């Protein structure tokens, strides 16, 4: 299966939940999110020094459910690590972002999708991880939001400086 570095599923505006766009300095592009938890995950990846790049809605995984029906599953993110430092040898990470309560209530519904993602990752030498608000909404996230504005200012100042030469 071919890995797509762009969105395989379009994210539209939501009226019942938060959706929007986030400018990624790391990717030098806009990243679209479908919930506040996804937005917070984007911030975590943006400020993670081991993360080289990330992509939203990166791949469509086809599978057959237990009734024999063909289904598709699109995980939320695919994150690539820098080569070197402590991230040396780390596999790209396919990420699904879910609220813990949603996982508790609907795990039976999600189980086949997650199994398909695990199988996909084995074939492509990736890892699959489900990340909840417990791993995202931490002190690191608070610090990341505070520092991100300075990261943008530093990048833009550097670009202006380079243009003057």
mmCIF file of N, CA and C in Angstrom, residues 29-117:
data_model
loop_
_atom_site.group_PDB
_atom_site.id
_atom_site.type_symbol
_atom_site.label_atom_id
_atom_site.label_comp_id
_atom_site.label_asym_id
_atom_site.label_seq_id
_atom_site.Cartn_x
_atom_site.Cartn_y
_atom_site.Cartn_z
ATOM 1 N N UNK A 29 3.422 24.498 6.460
ATOM 2 C CA UNK A 29 2.124 24.368 5.792
ATOM 3 C C UNK A 29 1.012 24.380 6.832
ATOM 4 N N UNK A 30 -0.209 24.489 6.353
ATOM 5 C CA UNK A 30 -1.359 24.413 7.240
ATOM 6 C C UNK A 30 -1.687 22.964 7.541
ATOM 7 N N UNK A 31 -2.108 22.720 8.758
ATOM 8 C CA UNK A 31 -2.566 21.404 9.181
ATOM 9 C C UNK A 31 -4.004 21.583 9.643
ATOM 10 N N UNK A 32 -4.889 20.698 9.190
ATOM 11 C CA UNK A 32 -6.302 20.805 9.524
ATOM 12 C C UNK A 32 -6.629 19.803 10.632
ATOM 13 N N UNK A 33 -7.455 20.228 11.580
ATOM 14 C CA UNK A 33 -7.839 19.358 12.685
ATOM 15 C C UNK A 33 -9.351 19.303 12.810
ATOM 16 N N UNK A 34 -9.845 18.210 13.450
ATOM 17 C CA UNK A 34 -11.280 17.983 13.599
ATOM 18 C C UNK A 34 -11.771 18.091 15.036
ATOM 19 N N UNK A 35 -10.876 18.305 15.982
ATOM 20 C CA UNK A 35 -11.295 18.421 17.379
ATOM 21 C C UNK A 35 -10.228 19.189 18.149
ATOM 22 N N UNK A 36 -10.584 19.633 19.329
ATOM 23 C CA UNK A 36 -9.590 20.335 20.149
ATOM 24 C C UNK A 36 -8.480 19.379 20.578
ATOM 25 N N UNK A 37 -8.801 18.111 20.730
ATOM 26 C CA UNK A 37 -7.774 17.135 21.103
ATOM 27 C C UNK A 37 -6.777 16.931 19.961
ATOM 28 N N UNK A 38 -7.269 16.886 18.728
ATOM 29 C CA UNK A 38 -6.361 16.810 17.573
ATOM 30 C C UNK A 38 -5.511 18.076 17.491
ATOM 31 N N UNK A 39 -6.116 19.235 17.715
ATOM 32 C CA UNK A 39 -5.356 20.488 17.697
ATOM 33 C C UNK A 39 -4.237 20.446 18.732
ATOM 34 N N UNK A 40 -4.543 19.937 19.907
ATOM 35 C CA UNK A 40 -3.528 19.851 20.957
ATOM 36 C C UNK A 40 -2.439 18.840 20.595
ATOM 37 N N UNK A 41 -2.807 17.759 19.919
ATOM 38 C CA UNK A 41 -1.808 16.784 19.469
ATOM 39 C C UNK A 41 -0.876 17.424 18.441
ATOM 40 N N UNK A 42 -1.438 18.243 17.570
ATOM 41 C CA UNK A 42 -0.621 18.962 16.584
ATOM 42 C C UNK A 42 0.406 19.829 17.309
ATOM 43 N N UNK A 43 -0.025 20.529 18.327
ATOM 44 C CA UNK A 43 0.903 21.367 19.084
ATOM 45 C C UNK A 43 2.004 20.522 19.720
ATOM 46 N N UNK A 44 1.641 19.359 20.247
ATOM 47 C CA UNK A 44 2.645 18.470 20.844
ATOM 48 C C UNK A 44 3.687 18.058 19.806
ATOM 49 N N UNK A 45 3.231 17.681 18.617
ATOM 50 C CA UNK A 45 4.175 17.265 17.567
ATOM 51 C C UNK A 45 5.004 18.454 17.086
ATOM 52 N N UNK A 46 4.361 19.600 17.000
ATOM 53 C CA UNK A 46 5.053 20.810 16.543
ATOM 54 C C UNK A 46 6.233 21.147 17.452
ATOM 55 N N UNK A 47 6.080 20.919 18.727
ATOM 56 C CA UNK A 47 7.119 21.309 19.677
ATOM 57 C C UNK A 47 7.990 20.141 20.142
ATOM 58 N N UNK A 48 7.719 18.938 19.653
ATOM 59 C CA UNK A 48 8.520 17.768 20.015
ATOM 60 C C UNK A 48 9.837 17.808 19.246
ATOM 61 N N UNK A 49 10.941 17.883 19.966
ATOM 62 C CA UNK A 49 12.249 18.008 19.298
ATOM 63 C C UNK A 49 12.637 16.758 18.517
ATOM 64 N N UNK A 50 12.020 15.622 18.802
ATOM 65 C CA UNK A 50 12.338 14.394 18.072
ATOM 66 C C UNK A 50 11.507 14.248 16.799
ATOM 67 N N UNK A 51 10.405 14.979 16.712
ATOM 68 C CA UNK A 51 9.513 14.911 15.552
ATOM 69 C C UNK A 51 10.110 15.718 14.403
ATOM 70 N N UNK A 52 10.325 15.064 13.278
ATOM 71 C CA UNK A 52 10.832 15.750 12.087
ATOM 72 C C UNK A 52 9.685 16.389 11.314
ATOM 73 N N UNK A 53 8.611 15.624 11.092
ATOM 74 C CA UNK A 53 7.445 16.120 10.372
ATOM 75 C C UNK A 53 6.246 15.242 10.703
ATOM 76 N N UNK A 54 5.064 15.725 10.359
ATOM 77 C CA UNK A 54 3.838 14.974 10.596
ATOM 78 C C UNK A 54 2.815 15.352 9.544
ATOM 79 N N UNK A 55 1.867 14.453 9.326
ATOM 80 C CA UNK A 55 0.852 14.654 8.297
ATOM 81 C C UNK A 55 -0.495 14.210 8.846
ATOM 82 N N UNK A 56 -1.523 14.998 8.587
ATOM 83 C CA UNK A 56 -2.866 14.636 9.020
ATOM 84 C C UNK A 56 -3.558 13.817 7.937
ATOM 85 N N UNK A 57 -4.442 12.925 8.375
ATOM 86 C CA UNK A 57 -5.212 12.069 7.462
ATOM 87 C C UNK A 57 -4.283 11.449 6.411
ATOM 88 N N UNK A 58 -3.220 10.748 6.821
ATOM 89 C CA UNK A 58 -2.144 10.393 5.911
ATOM 90 C C UNK A 58 -2.366 9.187 5.012
ATOM 91 N N UNK A 59 -3.224 8.276 5.399
ATOM 92 C CA UNK A 59 -3.348 7.035 4.638
ATOM 93 C C UNK A 59 -4.739 6.436 4.837
ATOM 94 N N UNK A 60 -5.244 5.786 3.795
ATOM 95 C CA UNK A 60 -6.516 5.078 3.895
ATOM 96 C C UNK A 60 -6.188 3.589 3.966
ATOM 97 N N UNK A 61 -6.626 2.949 5.040
ATOM 98 C CA UNK A 61 -6.380 1.524 5.242
ATOM 99 C C UNK A 61 -7.678 0.782 4.954
ATOM 100 N N UNK A 62 -7.639 -0.099 3.970
ATOM 101 C CA UNK A 62 -8.815 -0.896 3.624
ATOM 102 C C UNK A 62 -8.759 -2.221 4.368
ATOM 103 N N UNK A 63 -9.912 -2.667 4.849
ATOM 104 C CA UNK A 63 -9.984 -3.942 5.551
ATOM 105 C C UNK A 63 -11.392 -4.504 5.407
ATOM 106 N N UNK A 64 -11.542 -5.771 5.742
ATOM 107 C CA UNK A 64 -12.833 -6.433 5.710
ATOM 108 C C UNK A 64 -13.270 -6.671 7.144
ATOM 109 N N UNK A 65 -14.477 -6.211 7.489
ATOM 110 C CA UNK A 65 -14.948 -6.384 8.868
ATOM 111 C C UNK A 65 -15.447 -7.807 9.099
ATOM 112 N N UNK A 66 -15.878 -8.095 10.319
ATOM 113 C CA UNK A 66 -16.261 -9.467 10.682
ATOM 114 C C UNK A 66 -17.503 -9.960 9.936
ATOM 115 N N UNK A 67 -18.277 -9.024 9.344
ATOM 116 C CA UNK A 67 -19.449 -9.437 8.550
ATOM 117 C C UNK A 67 -19.097 -9.634 7.083
ATOM 118 N N UNK A 68 -17.823 -9.387 6.733
ATOM 119 C CA UNK A 68 -17.382 -9.550 5.346
ATOM 120 C C UNK A 68 -17.503 -8.296 4.506
ATOM 121 N N UNK A 69 -17.881 -7.198 5.127
ATOM 122 C CA UNK A 69 -18.052 -5.937 4.401
ATOM 123 C C UNK A 69 -16.716 -5.196 4.315
ATOM 124 N N UNK A 70 -16.437 -4.608 3.145
ATOM 125 C CA UNK A 70 -15.224 -3.805 2.943
ATOM 126 C C UNK A 70 -15.376 -2.479 3.656
ATOM 127 N N UNK A 71 -14.359 -2.115 4.401
ATOM 128 C CA UNK A 71 -14.352 -0.860 5.161
ATOM 129 C C UNK A 71 -13.042 -0.126 4.914
ATOM 130 N N UNK A 72 -13.038 1.160 5.226
ATOM 131 C CA UNK A 72 -11.828 1.979 5.177
ATOM 132 C C UNK A 72 -11.641 2.671 6.512
ATOM 133 N N UNK A 73 -10.393 2.858 6.857
ATOM 134 C CA UNK A 73 -10.051 3.550 8.103
ATOM 135 C C UNK A 73 -8.939 4.541 7.788
ATOM 136 N N UNK A 74 -9.123 5.788 8.235
ATOM 137 C CA UNK A 74 -8.120 6.829 8.041
ATOM 138 C C UNK A 74 -7.660 7.317 9.415
ATOM 139 N N UNK A 75 -6.453 6.923 9.842
ATOM 140 C CA UNK A 75 -5.925 7.409 11.125
ATOM 141 C C UNK A 75 -5.699 8.919 11.077
ATOM 142 N N UNK A 76 -5.518 9.512 12.245
ATOM 143 C CA UNK A 76 -5.418 10.968 12.336
ATOM 144 C C UNK A 76 -4.085 11.528 11.856
ATOM 145 N N UNK A 77 -2.969 10.907 12.244
ATOM 146 C CA UNK A 77 -1.655 11.476 11.933
ATOM 147 C C UNK A 77 -0.627 10.393 11.636
ATOM 148 N N UNK A 78 0.381 10.796 10.888
ATOM 149 C CA UNK A 78 1.589 10.004 10.698
ATOM 150 C C UNK A 78 2.754 10.915 11.047
ATOM 151 N N UNK A 79 3.561 10.487 12.015
ATOM 152 C CA UNK A 79 4.668 11.313 12.503
ATOM 153 C C UNK A 79 5.992 10.621 12.171
ATOM 154 N N UNK A 80 6.923 11.407 11.624
ATOM 155 C CA UNK A 80 8.265 10.932 11.315
ATOM 156 C C UNK A 80 9.251 11.558 12.295
ATOM 157 N N UNK A 81 10.269 10.793 12.674
ATOM 158 C CA UNK A 81 11.259 11.245 13.641
ATOM 159 C C UNK A 81 12.549 11.663 12.948
ATOM 160 N N UNK A 82 13.272 12.583 13.590
ATOM 161 C CA UNK A 82 14.610 12.947 13.123
ATOM 162 C C UNK A 82 15.505 11.725 13.214
ATOM 163 N N UNK A 83 16.438 11.625 12.325
ATOM 164 C CA UNK A 83 17.430 10.561 12.423
ATOM 165 C C UNK A 83 18.577 11.099 13.254
ATOM 166 N N UNK A 84 18.817 10.488 14.354
ATOM 167 C CA UNK A 84 19.866 10.947 15.251
ATOM 168 C C UNK A 84 19.321 11.181 16.637
ATOM 169 N N UNK A 85 20.181 11.605 17.523
ATOM 170 C CA UNK A 85 19.811 11.814 18.916
ATOM 171 C C UNK A 85 19.157 10.557 19.486
ATOM 172 N N UNK A 86 18.207 10.712 20.368
ATOM 173 C CA UNK A 86 17.534 9.563 20.980
ATOM 174 C C UNK A 86 16.499 8.939 20.058
ATOM 175 N N UNK A 87 16.155 9.621 18.977
ATOM 176 C CA UNK A 87 15.133 9.088 18.080
ATOM 177 C C UNK A 87 15.725 8.164 17.017
ATOM 178 N N UNK A 88 17.009 7.921 17.060
ATOM 179 C CA UNK A 88 17.661 7.044 16.085
ATOM 180 C C UNK A 88 16.966 5.683 16.056
ATOM 181 N N UNK A 89 16.581 5.278 14.888
ATOM 182 C CA UNK A 89 15.956 3.973 14.725
ATOM 183 C C UNK A 89 14.483 3.907 15.090
ATOM 184 N N UNK A 90 13.900 5.023 15.504
ATOM 185 C CA UNK A 90 12.470 4.993 15.843
ATOM 186 C C UNK A 90 11.653 4.895 14.560
ATOM 187 N N UNK A 91 10.658 4.056 14.599
ATOM 188 C CA UNK A 91 9.793 3.860 13.438
ATOM 189 C C UNK A 91 8.805 5.014 13.326
ATOM 190 N N UNK A 92 8.382 5.347 12.103
ATOM 191 C CA UNK A 92 7.314 6.339 11.960
ATOM 192 C C UNK A 92 6.100 5.876 12.765
ATOM 193 N N UNK A 93 5.367 6.838 13.280
ATOM 194 C CA UNK A 93 4.271 6.552 14.200
ATOM 195 C C UNK A 93 2.934 6.942 13.577
ATOM 196 N N UNK A 94 2.054 5.965 13.409
ATOM 197 C CA UNK A 94 0.696 6.194 12.935
ATOM 198 C C UNK A 94 -0.157 6.405 14.178
ATOM 199 N N UNK A 95 -0.868 7.533 14.229
ATOM 200 C CA UNK A 95 -1.526 7.951 15.464
ATOM 201 C C UNK A 95 -3.031 8.107 15.278
ATOM 202 N N UNK A 96 -3.770 7.565 16.234
ATOM 203 C CA UNK A 96 -5.199 7.820 16.350
ATOM 204 C C UNK A 96 -5.409 8.572 17.658
ATOM 205 N N UNK A 97 -6.100 9.699 17.588
ATOM 206 C CA UNK A 97 -6.369 10.528 18.761
ATOM 207 C C UNK A 97 -7.824 10.311 19.170
ATOM 208 N N UNK A 98 -8.021 9.883 20.416
ATOM 209 C CA UNK A 98 -9.372 9.639 20.924
ATOM 210 C C UNK A 98 -9.458 10.060 22.384
ATOM 211 N N UNK A 99 -10.646 10.504 22.781
ATOM 212 C CA UNK A 99 -10.906 10.728 24.195
ATOM 213 C C UNK A 99 -11.054 9.362 24.868
ATOM 214 N N UNK A 100 -10.559 9.248 26.075
ATOM 215 C CA UNK A 100 -10.590 7.976 26.795
ATOM 216 C C UNK A 100 -12.023 7.469 26.979
ATOM 217 N N UNK A 101 -12.942 8.365 27.292
ATOM 218 C CA UNK A 101 -14.339 7.968 27.473
ATOM 219 C C UNK A 101 -14.918 7.399 26.180
ATOM 220 N N UNK A 102 -14.584 7.997 25.053
ATOM 221 C CA UNK A 102 -15.019 7.502 23.749
ATOM 222 C C UNK A 102 -14.464 6.097 23.515
ATOM 223 N N UNK A 103 -13.207 5.871 23.854
ATOM 224 C CA UNK A 103 -12.619 4.539 23.710
ATOM 225 C C UNK A 103 -13.358 3.517 24.570
ATOM 226 N N UNK A 104 -13.663 3.886 25.814
ATOM 227 C CA UNK A 104 -14.380 2.975 26.716
ATOM 228 C C UNK A 104 -15.742 2.593 26.137
ATOM 229 N N UNK A 105 -16.472 3.601 25.681
ATOM 230 C CA UNK A 105 -17.831 3.362 25.178
ATOM 231 C C UNK A 105 -17.850 2.596 23.858
ATOM 232 N N UNK A 106 -16.920 2.913 22.962
ATOM 233 C CA UNK A 106 -17.008 2.426 21.583
ATOM 234 C C UNK A 106 -15.872 1.518 21.145
ATOM 235 N N UNK A 107 -15.141 0.943 22.080
ATOM 236 C CA UNK A 107 -13.979 0.145 21.692
ATOM 237 C C UNK A 107 -14.368 -1.014 20.768
ATOM 238 N N UNK A 108 -15.507 -1.625 21.010
ATOM 239 C CA UNK A 108 -15.961 -2.714 20.143
ATOM 240 C C UNK A 108 -16.100 -2.272 18.689
ATOM 241 N N UNK A 109 -16.582 -1.049 18.511
ATOM 242 C CA UNK A 109 -16.741 -0.488 17.165
ATOM 243 C C UNK A 109 -15.382 -0.178 16.526
ATOM 244 N N UNK A 110 -14.418 0.251 17.332
ATOM 245 C CA UNK A 110 -13.104 0.658 16.829
ATOM 246 C C UNK A 110 -12.115 -0.504 16.674
ATOM 247 N N UNK A 111 -12.379 -1.590 17.356
ATOM 248 C CA UNK A 111 -11.422 -2.694 17.456
ATOM 249 C C UNK A 111 -10.916 -3.182 16.093
ATOM 250 N N UNK A 112 -11.807 -3.378 15.148
ATOM 251 C CA UNK A 112 -11.406 -3.876 13.829
ATOM 252 C C UNK A 112 -10.550 -2.856 13.078
ATOM 253 N N UNK A 113 -10.885 -1.572 13.214
ATOM 254 C CA UNK A 113 -10.088 -0.515 12.583
ATOM 255 C C UNK A 113 -8.667 -0.521 13.143
ATOM 256 N N UNK A 114 -8.585 -0.620 14.457
ATOM 257 C CA UNK A 114 -7.274 -0.596 15.104
ATOM 258 C C UNK A 114 -6.459 -1.834 14.733
ATOM 259 N N UNK A 115 -7.111 -2.986 14.618
ATOM 260 C CA UNK A 115 -6.421 -4.212 14.195
ATOM 261 C C UNK A 115 -5.871 -4.026 12.779
ATOM 262 N N UNK A 116 -6.669 -3.425 11.892
ATOM 263 C CA UNK A 116 -6.224 -3.167 10.517
ATOM 264 C C UNK A 116 -5.017 -2.222 10.515
ATOM 265 N N UNK A 117 -5.031 -1.221 11.392
ATOM 266 C CA UNK A 117 -3.911 -0.281 11.487
ATOM 267 C C UNK A 117 -2.653 -0.989 11.980
#
